[in-house]
Coordinates of C-alpha atoms in Angstrom, one line a residue:
Chain B
M14 CA 0.0 -0.1 -0.1
K15 CA 1.0 3.6 -0.6
T16 CA 2.3 5.8 2.0
I17 CA 0.1 9.1 2.4
G18 CA 0.9 12.6 3.5
F19 CA -1.9 13.8 5.5
I20 CA -1.6 17.9 6.9
G21 CA -4.8 19.1 8.9
L22 CA -5.6 16.7 11.7
G23 CA -9.0 18.8 12.9
I24 CA -12.3 17.5 13.5
M25 CA -12.5 16.4 10.0
G26 CA -8.9 15.6 9.4
K27 CA -8.5 13.5 12.5
P28 CA -11.0 10.7 11.7
M29 CA -10.3 10.8 8.0
A30 CA -6.5 10.2 8.6
R31 CA -8.0 7.2 10.9
N32 CA -9.9 5.5 8.4
L33 CA -6.8 5.7 5.9
L34 CA -4.8 3.7 8.4
K35 CA -7.6 1.4 9.0
A36 CA -8.0 0.8 5.4
G37 CA -4.3 -0.2 5.8
Y38 CA -2.2 2.9 4.2
S39 CA 0.8 4.3 5.8
L40 CA 0.9 7.8 7.0
V41 CA 3.1 10.4 7.2
V42 CA 1.3 13.3 9.4
Y43 CA 1.3 17.1 10.1
D44 CA -0.5 19.3 12.1
L45 CA 0.2 22.9 14.1
I46 CA -1.1 21.3 17.2
P47 CA 0.9 18.3 18.7
G48 CA -2.1 16.4 20.2
P49 CA -3.7 14.8 16.9
M50 CA -0.4 13.9 16.0
E51 CA 0.4 11.9 18.9
E52 CA -2.8 10.3 18.9
L53 CA -2.3 9.1 15.2
A54 CA 1.2 8.1 15.8
K55 CA -0.1 5.6 18.6
L56 CA -2.2 4.2 15.5
G57 CA 1.2 3.7 13.4
A58 CA 1.3 7.0 11.6
A59 CA 4.8 8.5 11.1
R60 CA 5.3 12.3 12.5
A61 CA 6.9 14.9 10.3
E62 CA 7.9 18.4 11.5
S63 CA 6.7 20.7 8.2
P64 CA 4.4 20.3 5.5
Q65 CA 7.9 20.1 3.4
E66 CA 9.1 17.1 5.1
V67 CA 5.4 15.4 4.8
A68 CA 5.9 16.0 1.0
Q69 CA 9.4 14.8 0.9
K70 CA 8.5 11.6 2.5
T71 CA 5.4 10.6 0.5
S72 CA 4.0 10.8 -3.4
Y73 CA 0.3 11.1 -2.4
L74 CA -0.6 14.2 -0.2
I75 CA -3.8 15.2 1.7
T76 CA -4.7 18.4 3.0
M77 CA -7.7 19.2 5.1
L78 CA -7.6 22.7 6.3
P79 CA -9.9 25.7 7.5
N80 CA -10.0 27.8 4.3
S81 CA -8.2 29.4 1.5
P82 CA -5.1 31.1 3.4
E83 CA -4.0 28.3 5.1
V84 CA -4.1 25.8 2.1
K85 CA -2.1 28.7 0.2
Q86 CA 0.2 28.7 3.3
V87 CA 0.5 25.1 3.7
I88 CA 1.0 24.2 0.0
L89 CA 2.9 27.2 -1.2
G90 CA 4.5 28.8 1.5
P91 CA 7.8 28.9 3.1
N92 CA 8.4 25.0 4.2
G93 CA 5.3 24.2 2.6
V94 CA 4.5 21.3 0.3
I95 CA 5.6 22.6 -3.0
E96 CA 9.5 22.9 -1.5
G97 CA 9.0 19.4 -0.9
A98 CA 7.3 17.3 -3.5
A99 CA 8.7 15.4 -6.5
P100 CA 7.8 16.0 -9.8
G101 CA 4.8 13.2 -10.8
S102 CA 3.5 13.2 -7.0
T103 CA 0.0 14.1 -6.5
V104 CA -1.8 16.6 -3.9
I105 CA -5.4 16.3 -2.9
D106 CA -6.8 19.1 -1.0
M107 CA -10.0 18.1 0.5
S108 CA -10.3 21.7 2.5
S109 CA -13.7 23.5 1.7
I110 CA -12.2 26.5 -0.1
S111 CA -12.7 29.5 -2.6
P112 CA -12.4 27.4 -6.2
V113 CA -10.3 30.5 -7.3
A114 CA -7.6 29.7 -4.6
S115 CA -8.0 26.1 -5.9
K116 CA -7.1 26.8 -9.2
E117 CA -4.2 29.1 -8.1
V118 CA -2.8 26.4 -6.1
G119 CA -3.4 23.8 -9.1
N120 CA -1.3 26.0 -11.4
A121 CA 1.3 26.6 -8.9
L122 CA 1.8 22.9 -8.3
E123 CA 1.6 22.3 -12.2
G124 CA 4.3 24.4 -13.1
K125 CA 6.5 22.1 -10.7
G126 CA 5.3 18.6 -12.2
I127 CA 3.1 18.1 -9.4
K128 CA -0.6 16.7 -9.9
F129 CA -3.6 18.4 -8.0
L130 CA -7.2 17.6 -6.9
D131 CA -9.3 19.6 -5.0
A132 CA -11.8 17.4 -3.3
P133 CA -14.1 19.1 -0.7
V134 CA -16.6 16.8 1.5
S135 CA -20.1 17.0 2.7
G136 CA -21.3 14.7 5.3
G137 CA -19.7 16.5 8.3
E138 CA -17.9 15.0 11.6
P139 CA -20.2 11.7 11.5
G140 CA -19.1 11.3 7.8
A141 CA -15.7 11.7 8.5
I142 CA -15.7 9.3 11.4
N143 CA -17.9 6.6 9.7
A144 CA -16.3 7.0 6.0
T145 CA -19.3 8.2 4.6
L146 CA -18.5 11.3 3.3
S147 CA -19.6 12.3 -0.4
I148 CA -16.0 13.8 -2.1
M149 CA -16.8 16.2 -5.1
V150 CA -13.5 15.9 -7.1
G151 CA -12.1 18.3 -9.5
G152 CA -9.2 17.8 -11.8
A153 CA -7.6 15.6 -14.4
L154 CA -9.6 12.5 -15.2
A155 CA -6.4 10.3 -15.1
V156 CA -5.3 11.8 -11.7
F157 CA -9.0 11.3 -10.4
E158 CA -8.9 7.5 -11.3
D159 CA -5.4 7.0 -9.7
C160 CA -6.6 8.5 -6.4
R161 CA -10.4 6.9 -6.4
D162 CA -9.3 4.2 -4.2
L163 CA -7.6 6.2 -1.8
L164 CA -10.7 8.5 -1.4
S165 CA -13.0 5.9 -1.3
A166 CA -11.2 4.8 2.0
M167 CA -12.9 8.4 3.4
G168 CA -16.1 8.3 2.0
K169 CA -19.1 6.4 0.6
S170 CA -19.6 8.7 -2.7
V171 CA -16.6 9.9 -4.8
V172 CA -17.6 12.0 -8.1
R173 CA -15.5 13.6 -10.3
V174 CA -17.7 16.8 -11.5
G175 CA -14.7 18.6 -13.7
D176 CA -11.3 20.0 -13.9
V177 CA -9.3 21.9 -10.9
G178 CA -11.9 24.2 -8.8
S179 CA -15.0 22.2 -9.7
G180 CA -15.0 20.3 -6.9
N181 CA -15.3 23.4 -4.6
V182 CA -17.5 25.1 -6.9
T183 CA -19.9 22.0 -6.5
K184 CA -19.6 22.5 -2.6
L185 CA -20.3 26.1 -3.1
A186 CA -23.5 25.2 -4.8
N187 CA -24.4 22.8 -2.2
Q188 CA -23.9 25.4 0.5
I189 CA -25.6 27.8 -1.4
I190 CA -28.9 25.7 -1.6
V191 CA -28.7 24.7 1.7
A192 CA -28.5 28.2 3.3
L193 CA -31.4 29.5 1.0
N194 CA -33.7 26.3 1.9
I195 CA -33.2 27.1 5.6
A196 CA -34.0 30.8 4.9
A197 CA -37.1 29.7 3.1
M198 CA -38.4 27.5 5.9
S199 CA -37.6 30.1 8.1
E200 CA -39.8 32.6 6.2
A201 CA -42.4 29.9 6.1
L202 CA -42.6 28.9 9.5
V203 CA -42.4 32.1 11.3
L204 CA -45.0 33.8 9.0
G205 CA -47.4 30.6 9.8
T206 CA -46.6 30.8 13.4
K207 CA -46.9 34.7 13.8
A208 CA -50.5 34.0 11.9
G209 CA -51.4 31.8 14.5
V210 CA -50.9 28.2 12.9
D211 CA -49.2 25.3 14.7
P212 CA -45.8 25.4 12.6
A213 CA -45.7 21.4 13.1
L214 CA -49.2 21.4 11.4
I215 CA -47.6 23.3 8.2
Y216 CA -44.7 21.1 8.3
N217 CA -47.0 17.9 8.2
A218 CA -49.2 19.5 5.9
I219 CA -46.4 20.5 3.2
R220 CA -43.7 18.4 3.4
G221 CA -44.9 15.7 1.1
G222 CA -45.3 17.9 -1.6
L223 CA -43.1 20.4 -3.9
A224 CA -42.2 22.0 -0.7
G225 CA -40.3 19.0 0.6
S226 CA -36.8 19.0 1.1
N227 CA -33.9 17.1 2.9
V228 CA -33.3 20.8 4.8
L229 CA -37.2 20.2 5.9
E230 CA -36.7 16.9 7.2
A231 CA -33.5 17.4 8.9
K232 CA -34.2 20.9 10.5
A233 CA -37.8 21.6 10.8
M234 CA -38.5 19.4 14.1
R235 CA -35.2 20.1 15.6
V236 CA -36.0 24.0 15.5
M237 CA -39.8 23.6 16.7
Q238 CA -38.0 21.9 19.8
G239 CA -35.6 25.1 20.2
N240 CA -32.6 23.1 19.3
F241 CA -30.0 24.8 17.3
E242 CA -27.0 22.7 18.6
P243 CA -24.6 22.0 15.4
G244 CA -24.9 20.4 13.2
F245 CA -23.0 22.5 11.0
K246 CA -22.0 25.9 12.4
I247 CA -23.1 29.3 11.3
D248 CA -19.2 30.1 11.4
L249 CA -18.4 27.5 8.8
H250 CA -21.5 28.7 6.7
V251 CA -20.4 32.1 6.6
K252 CA -16.7 31.2 5.3
D253 CA -18.5 29.1 2.4
L254 CA -20.6 31.7 1.6
N255 CA -17.9 34.1 1.5
N256 CA -16.0 31.8 -0.8
A257 CA -19.3 31.5 -3.2
V258 CA -19.5 35.4 -3.1
E259 CA -15.8 35.3 -4.2
A260 CA -16.4 32.9 -6.7
A261 CA -19.0 34.6 -8.2
R262 CA -17.7 37.7 -8.6
A263 CA -14.9 36.2 -10.3
V264 CA -17.1 34.6 -12.8
G265 CA -19.8 37.2 -13.1
A266 CA -22.7 35.2 -11.7
P267 CA -25.3 37.0 -9.4
L268 CA -26.1 35.8 -5.9
F269 CA -28.8 38.0 -4.6
L270 CA -30.5 35.7 -2.1
T271 CA -27.2 34.3 -1.2
G272 CA -25.9 37.4 -0.5
Q273 CA -29.0 38.4 1.8
V274 CA -28.8 35.0 3.7
L275 CA -24.8 35.5 4.2
E276 CA -25.9 38.9 5.7
I277 CA -28.3 37.2 8.1
L278 CA -25.8 34.5 9.1
K279 CA -23.0 37.4 9.6
C280 CA -25.6 39.0 12.1
L281 CA -26.1 36.1 14.1
Q282 CA -22.1 35.7 14.2
V283 CA -21.9 39.2 15.6
E284 CA -24.6 38.2 18.3
G285 CA -22.4 35.8 19.4
K286 CA -24.2 32.8 17.8
G287 CA -21.3 31.8 15.3
G288 CA -21.3 28.2 17.1
K289 CA -24.9 27.4 16.7
D290 CA -26.2 25.4 13.9
H291 CA -27.0 27.1 10.5
S292 CA -30.7 26.5 11.3
A293 CA -30.5 29.4 13.8
I294 CA -31.1 31.4 10.5
L295 CA -34.8 30.9 12.4
Q296 CA -33.8 32.8 15.0
F297 CA -33.2 36.2 13.0
Y298 CA -36.6 36.2 11.7
E299 CA -38.1 35.0 15.1
R300 CA -36.5 38.2 16.6
L301 CA -37.8 40.5 14.0
A302 CA -41.2 38.9 14.3
A303 CA -41.4 38.6 18.1
V304 CA -42.4 35.3 17.8
E305 CA -41.3 31.6 18.7
V306 CA -41.6 28.9 16.2
R307 CA -42.5 25.9 18.6
K308 CA -44.8 23.0 18.0
T309 CA -47.9 23.3 20.2
E310 CA -49.0 19.6 19.5
D311 CA -47.3 16.2 19.7
Chain O
M18 CA -75.9 12.0 -1.0
K19 CA -75.9 16.0 -0.1
T20 CA -76.4 18.2 -2.8
I21 CA -73.7 20.6 -3.1
G22 CA -73.3 23.9 -4.7
F23 CA -70.0 24.7 -6.8
I24 CA -69.0 27.9 -8.2
G25 CA -65.8 28.5 -10.3
L26 CA -65.4 25.8 -13.1
G27 CA -62.1 26.6 -14.5
I28 CA -59.1 24.6 -14.7
M29 CA -59.0 23.3 -11.4
G30 CA -63.0 23.9 -10.4
K31 CA -64.3 21.7 -13.4
P32 CA -62.4 18.5 -12.9
M33 CA -63.2 19.0 -8.9
A34 CA -66.8 19.1 -9.8
R35 CA -66.5 16.2 -12.0
N36 CA -65.1 13.9 -9.3
L37 CA -67.9 15.0 -6.5
L38 CA -70.7 13.9 -9.4
K39 CA -68.6 10.7 -9.8
A40 CA -68.6 10.3 -6.0
G41 CA -72.3 10.3 -6.1
Y42 CA -72.9 13.6 -5.2
S43 CA -75.8 15.8 -6.7
L44 CA -74.7 19.3 -7.9
V45 CA -75.8 22.8 -8.7
V46 CA -73.1 24.8 -10.5
Y47 CA -72.6 28.4 -11.4
D48 CA -69.9 30.0 -13.6
L49 CA -69.6 33.4 -15.2
I50 CA -68.8 31.4 -18.7
P51 CA -71.4 28.7 -20.0
G52 CA -69.0 26.2 -21.4
P53 CA -68.0 24.5 -18.4
M54 CA -71.5 24.7 -16.9
E55 CA -73.0 22.9 -20.0
E56 CA -70.5 20.0 -20.1
L57 CA -71.2 19.5 -16.1
A58 CA -75.0 19.7 -17.0
K59 CA -74.3 17.0 -19.5
L60 CA -72.9 14.8 -17.0
G61 CA -76.0 15.4 -14.8
A62 CA -75.6 19.1 -13.0
A63 CA -78.0 21.4 -12.4
R64 CA -77.3 24.8 -13.7
A65 CA -78.1 28.2 -11.4
E66 CA -78.2 31.7 -12.7
S67 CA -76.5 33.2 -10.0
P68 CA -74.3 32.5 -6.7
Q69 CA -77.2 33.6 -4.8
E70 CA -79.4 30.9 -6.5
V71 CA -76.6 28.1 -5.7
A72 CA -76.9 28.9 -2.2
Q73 CA -80.5 29.1 -2.2
K74 CA -80.6 25.3 -3.5
T75 CA -77.8 23.7 -1.4
S76 CA -76.7 23.8 2.1
Y77 CA -73.1 22.8 1.2
L78 CA -71.3 25.1 -1.0
I79 CA -67.6 25.3 -2.8
T80 CA -66.3 28.3 -4.6
M81 CA -63.0 27.6 -6.6
L82 CA -62.0 31.3 -8.0
P83 CA -59.0 32.8 -8.9
N84 CA -58.2 35.2 -6.0
S85 CA -59.4 37.3 -3.0
P86 CA -61.5 40.0 -5.1
E87 CA -63.4 37.2 -6.8
V88 CA -64.4 35.6 -3.5
K89 CA -65.5 38.4 -1.7
Q90 CA -67.3 39.4 -4.8
V91 CA -69.1 35.9 -5.0
I92 CA -69.7 35.3 -1.5
L93 CA -70.5 38.8 0.0
G94 CA -71.3 40.5 -3.3
P95 CA -74.9 41.7 -4.7
N96 CA -76.5 38.4 -5.8
G97 CA -73.8 36.5 -3.9
V98 CA -73.9 33.3 -1.5
I99 CA -74.6 35.3 1.3
E100 CA -78.1 36.7 -0.1
G101 CA -79.2 33.2 -0.9
A102 CA -77.2 31.0 2.1
A103 CA -79.5 29.6 4.7
P104 CA -78.3 30.0 8.4
G105 CA -76.8 26.3 9.4
S106 CA -75.5 25.9 6.0
T107 CA -71.6 25.7 5.0
V108 CA -69.9 27.5 2.6
I109 CA -66.1 25.9 1.5
D110 CA -63.7 28.1 -0.2
M111 CA -61.2 25.9 -1.9
S112 CA -59.5 29.2 -3.6
S113 CA -55.9 30.1 -2.8
I114 CA -56.6 33.4 -1.5
S115 CA -55.1 35.8 1.0
P116 CA -56.0 34.7 4.8
V117 CA -56.8 38.2 5.4
A118 CA -59.5 37.7 2.9
S119 CA -60.8 34.3 4.3
K120 CA -61.0 35.7 7.7
E121 CA -63.1 38.7 6.4
V122 CA -65.5 36.5 4.7
G123 CA -65.6 33.6 7.3
N124 CA -66.6 36.8 9.8
A125 CA -69.3 37.9 7.6
L126 CA -70.8 34.3 7.0
E127 CA -70.6 33.7 10.7
G128 CA -72.8 37.0 11.5
K129 CA -75.5 35.1 9.2
G130 CA -75.1 32.0 11.1
I131 CA -73.2 30.5 8.0
K132 CA -70.4 28.1 8.6
F133 CA -67.0 28.6 6.5
L134 CA -63.9 26.6 5.8
D135 CA -61.0 27.7 3.8
A136 CA -59.3 25.0 2.3
P137 CA -56.8 25.6 -0.5
V138 CA -55.2 22.7 -2.2
S139 CA -51.9 22.1 -4.0
G140 CA -51.2 19.4 -6.5
G141 CA -52.4 21.5 -9.5
E142 CA -54.2 20.4 -12.7
P143 CA -53.5 16.5 -12.3
G144 CA -54.4 16.7 -8.9
A145 CA -57.7 18.0 -9.6
I146 CA -58.2 15.5 -12.3
N147 CA -57.4 12.6 -10.7
A148 CA -58.7 13.4 -6.9
T149 CA -55.3 13.3 -5.4
L150 CA -55.0 17.1 -4.5
S151 CA -53.5 18.2 -0.9
I152 CA -56.3 19.9 0.7
M153 CA -55.4 22.3 3.9
V154 CA -58.5 23.1 5.8
G155 CA -58.7 26.3 8.1
G156 CA -62.3 26.0 10.1
A157 CA -63.9 24.8 13.6
L158 CA -63.1 21.1 13.9
A159 CA -67.1 20.4 13.9
V160 CA -67.3 21.6 10.7
F161 CA -64.3 20.1 9.3
E162 CA -65.4 16.8 10.5
D163 CA -69.1 17.4 8.8
C164 CA -67.0 18.2 5.3
R165 CA -63.9 15.5 5.5
D166 CA -66.1 13.1 3.3
L167 CA -67.1 15.8 0.6
L168 CA -63.6 16.9 0.7
S169 CA -61.8 13.5 0.2
A170 CA -63.8 13.0 -2.8
M171 CA -61.5 15.8 -4.3
G172 CA -58.1 14.9 -2.6
K173 CA -56.0 12.3 -1.4
S174 CA -54.9 14.1 1.8
V175 CA -57.4 16.4 3.8
V176 CA -55.8 18.0 6.9
R177 CA -57.0 20.3 9.4
V178 CA -54.6 22.9 10.3
G179 CA -56.3 25.2 12.5
D180 CA -59.2 28.0 12.5
V181 CA -60.6 30.0 9.4
G182 CA -57.7 31.4 7.7
S183 CA -55.1 28.6 8.2
G184 CA -55.7 27.0 5.4
N185 CA -54.3 29.9 3.2
V186 CA -51.5 30.7 5.9
T187 CA -50.5 26.7 5.1
K188 CA -50.7 27.2 1.6
L189 CA -48.8 30.5 1.5
A190 CA -45.9 29.0 3.5
N191 CA -45.8 26.1 0.9
Q192 CA -45.6 28.7 -2.3
I193 CA -42.6 30.5 0.0
I194 CA -40.8 27.7 0.3
V195 CA -41.2 26.4 -3.4
A196 CA -40.3 29.9 -4.9
L197 CA -37.4 30.5 -2.9
N198 CA -36.1 26.7 -3.3
I199 CA -36.3 27.4 -6.9
A200 CA -34.4 30.5 -6.3
A201 CA -31.9 28.6 -4.7
M202 CA -31.5 26.0 -7.3
S203 CA -30.9 28.9 -9.7
E204 CA -28.2 30.7 -8.2
A205 CA -26.3 27.5 -7.5
L206 CA -26.5 26.2 -11.0
V207 CA -25.9 29.7 -12.5
L208 CA -22.9 29.9 -10.6
G209 CA -21.9 26.5 -11.4
T210 CA -22.3 26.6 -15.1
K211 CA -20.8 30.4 -15.4
A212 CA -17.7 28.5 -13.6
G213 CA -17.6 26.1 -16.0
V214 CA -19.0 23.0 -14.4
D215 CA -21.5 20.8 -15.8
P216 CA -24.9 21.7 -14.2
A217 CA -26.0 17.7 -14.6
L218 CA -22.8 16.5 -12.3
I219 CA -23.3 19.4 -10.0
Y220 CA -27.0 18.2 -9.5
N221 CA -26.0 14.3 -9.2
A222 CA -23.4 15.1 -6.7
I223 CA -25.5 17.4 -4.1
R224 CA -29.1 15.8 -4.7
G225 CA -28.7 13.0 -2.3
G226 CA -27.2 15.3 0.6
L227 CA -28.7 18.3 2.6
A228 CA -29.2 20.3 -0.4
G229 CA -31.6 17.8 -1.9
S230 CA -35.3 18.7 -2.6
N231 CA -38.2 17.7 -4.1
V232 CA -38.0 21.1 -6.2
L233 CA -34.6 19.9 -7.3
E234 CA -35.9 16.5 -8.4
A235 CA -38.8 18.2 -10.2
K236 CA -37.1 20.7 -11.8
A237 CA -33.2 20.7 -12.4
M238 CA -33.4 18.1 -15.1
R239 CA -36.2 20.0 -16.9
V240 CA -34.6 23.3 -17.0
M241 CA -31.4 21.8 -17.9
Q242 CA -33.3 20.6 -20.7
G243 CA -34.6 23.9 -21.3
N244 CA -38.0 23.0 -20.4
F245 CA -40.1 25.9 -19.1
E246 CA -43.6 24.7 -19.9
P247 CA -46.0 24.9 -16.9
G248 CA -46.2 23.0 -14.3
F249 CA -47.4 26.2 -12.2
K250 CA -47.6 29.4 -14.0
I251 CA -45.5 32.5 -12.8
D252 CA -48.8 34.5 -12.8
L253 CA -50.1 32.2 -10.4
H254 CA -47.1 32.7 -8.3
V255 CA -47.3 36.2 -8.2
K256 CA -50.7 36.0 -6.9
D257 CA -49.7 33.5 -4.2
L258 CA -46.6 35.7 -3.3
N259 CA -48.6 38.9 -3.1
N260 CA -50.8 37.2 -1.0
A261 CA -47.9 36.2 1.4
V262 CA -46.6 39.4 1.5
E263 CA -50.2 41.0 2.6
A264 CA -50.6 38.3 5.2
A265 CA -47.0 39.0 6.5
R266 CA -47.7 43.0 6.9
A267 CA -51.1 42.3 8.3
V268 CA -49.4 39.8 11.2
G269 CA -45.9 41.5 11.4
A270 CA -43.7 38.7 9.8
P271 CA -40.7 39.6 7.8
L272 CA -40.3 37.9 4.2
F273 CA -37.2 39.3 3.0
L274 CA -36.1 36.6 0.5
T275 CA -39.8 36.0 -0.4
G276 CA -40.1 39.4 -1.3
Q277 CA -36.8 39.9 -3.5
V278 CA -38.2 36.2 -5.5
L279 CA -41.5 37.9 -5.8
E280 CA -40.0 40.9 -7.8
I281 CA -37.9 38.2 -9.9
L282 CA -41.2 36.8 -10.8
K283 CA -42.5 40.0 -11.6
C284 CA -39.7 41.1 -14.0
L285 CA -40.4 38.1 -15.7
Q286 CA -44.3 39.0 -16.0
V287 CA -43.1 42.2 -17.5
E288 CA -41.0 40.5 -20.2
G289 CA -44.2 38.3 -21.0
K290 CA -43.1 35.1 -19.2
G291 CA -46.0 35.1 -16.9
G292 CA -47.4 32.0 -18.6
K293 CA -44.3 29.9 -18.1
D294 CA -43.2 27.6 -15.3
H295 CA -42.0 29.2 -12.2
S296 CA -38.5 27.5 -12.5
A297 CA -38.1 30.0 -15.4
I298 CA -36.7 32.0 -12.3
L299 CA -33.8 30.6 -13.5
Q300 CA -33.7 32.6 -16.7
F301 CA -33.7 35.6 -14.7
Y302 CA -30.3 34.3 -13.6
E303 CA -29.1 33.0 -16.7
R304 CA -29.5 36.3 -18.5
L305 CA -27.8 38.4 -15.8
A306 CA -24.8 36.0 -15.9
A307 CA -24.8 35.3 -19.8
V308 CA -24.8 31.8 -19.7
E309 CA -27.2 29.0 -20.1
V310 CA -27.7 26.2 -17.5
R311 CA -27.3 23.5 -20.1
K312 CA -26.5 19.5 -19.3
T313 CA -23.4 18.7 -21.5
E314 CA -23.4 15.3 -20.4
D315 CA -26.2 12.2 -20.4

């Protein structure tokens, strides 16, 4: 089995790296924080002192980092991956970042003869732990085919959607729809509640028709119980929608409604709710309407 | 079996009345246009000369009309239902109208001892023809129970959601979510296409996750094939969202995003696209981005 480099052992990265070990891959890992590296070392991973060293020791290298600046720093910065990786080796960035940044990183690596895929995921921490992530991959077909088995050790769905950057474009399309579908649910349920109708009856009446959605199924009953624990944090959704707006400006696509829901999410951040589930978009509407969306019948 | 009055024999009303005849009810019908009345007369319905006369001849009366002004005119206006209906009789308005108007009509009828339900439907013309409508009912529980069999002859789901007006509040909640979910799909697919990713691959990558929805399943492939035939017309969605905004103002609920998608729909009306399917919201975004969302792979 190949030896894989893995940089970024956070909430997502650590369980993903663990699944690679389980699947029989050898790992060389790096993170700024020693704790997660030690955990993985106990499971058999080798530790490196820098991204450069990880790249020197492996020909397939995965990064799982918070956002575009961290990815650029770790791959293109001093002591970065690009300083250690040999021509012909492959870098897979699985972070959710701006597709503009993905292309920048991909072009820089290509200039050194290093292959690159952007492969962001959805499915969150449970998906990372259970190896059931959906992985959206952008990059050359041959590179994708070469990495398919490796990626399949971390996810249940591994789909190529186009060239470098396409993975993150697809992830952003996903995040746009999710945010707006939550806002749609919020406007509908707050209007209904404020008009005196039990929101649980509205939910039951409409969920089977054209208004039905996975957002409604995942979130409606939870918010009616006042449960806004993540799930997916507002802070992360703000990051993704900022990237969506950046990508939209870069290509000339209008995101009228996404821009507004981003503003709502940022308002919630300012109130200290960045750590709440993104379904707390509802709370923005609740406060303005001075009403609480709570089911009144069981 | 009861004799039922039926006023409003349009695209929805005519097949609904036909289903009542099929279920064994006798009908007295009225419409401004003679053609549909003659069709139903051939199937055994009696014709009346005015809403008042329909009300004089029946103790259960259904209205299925375009919007709030027509409902108020037919029920409360000169030669209207209220001038013919006996105390103790029941009026069911199945039109999709403003819940503010529903309450006004209900209160006026209650003043004469006439019972009232607002019972708008979803499911469109196919649902009306096949008696598979979803019927959302507002009104007193006893009146609802008394009319449940009658309503079941026209729909597969008959649900009481609260007092008078609640049926239309629920319908509007449905229409808010549908419009915004279409806009969400549009922003995502136009961004993706403009960024050079095949929208069909985006759809396939995200439909199984939290972004999945009945709108995506019903509309995404259609719009990628350039098919904007209704379905549900923009003109009707504008009507519904105007009513949603009216209802929201009446109770003090904010509809930021709904207000914007209403503006988009009105722009499309101005361009002569009022008769297109509401998924033509996508075309508003396509034009601004100067791109067409077409799938490139099969």
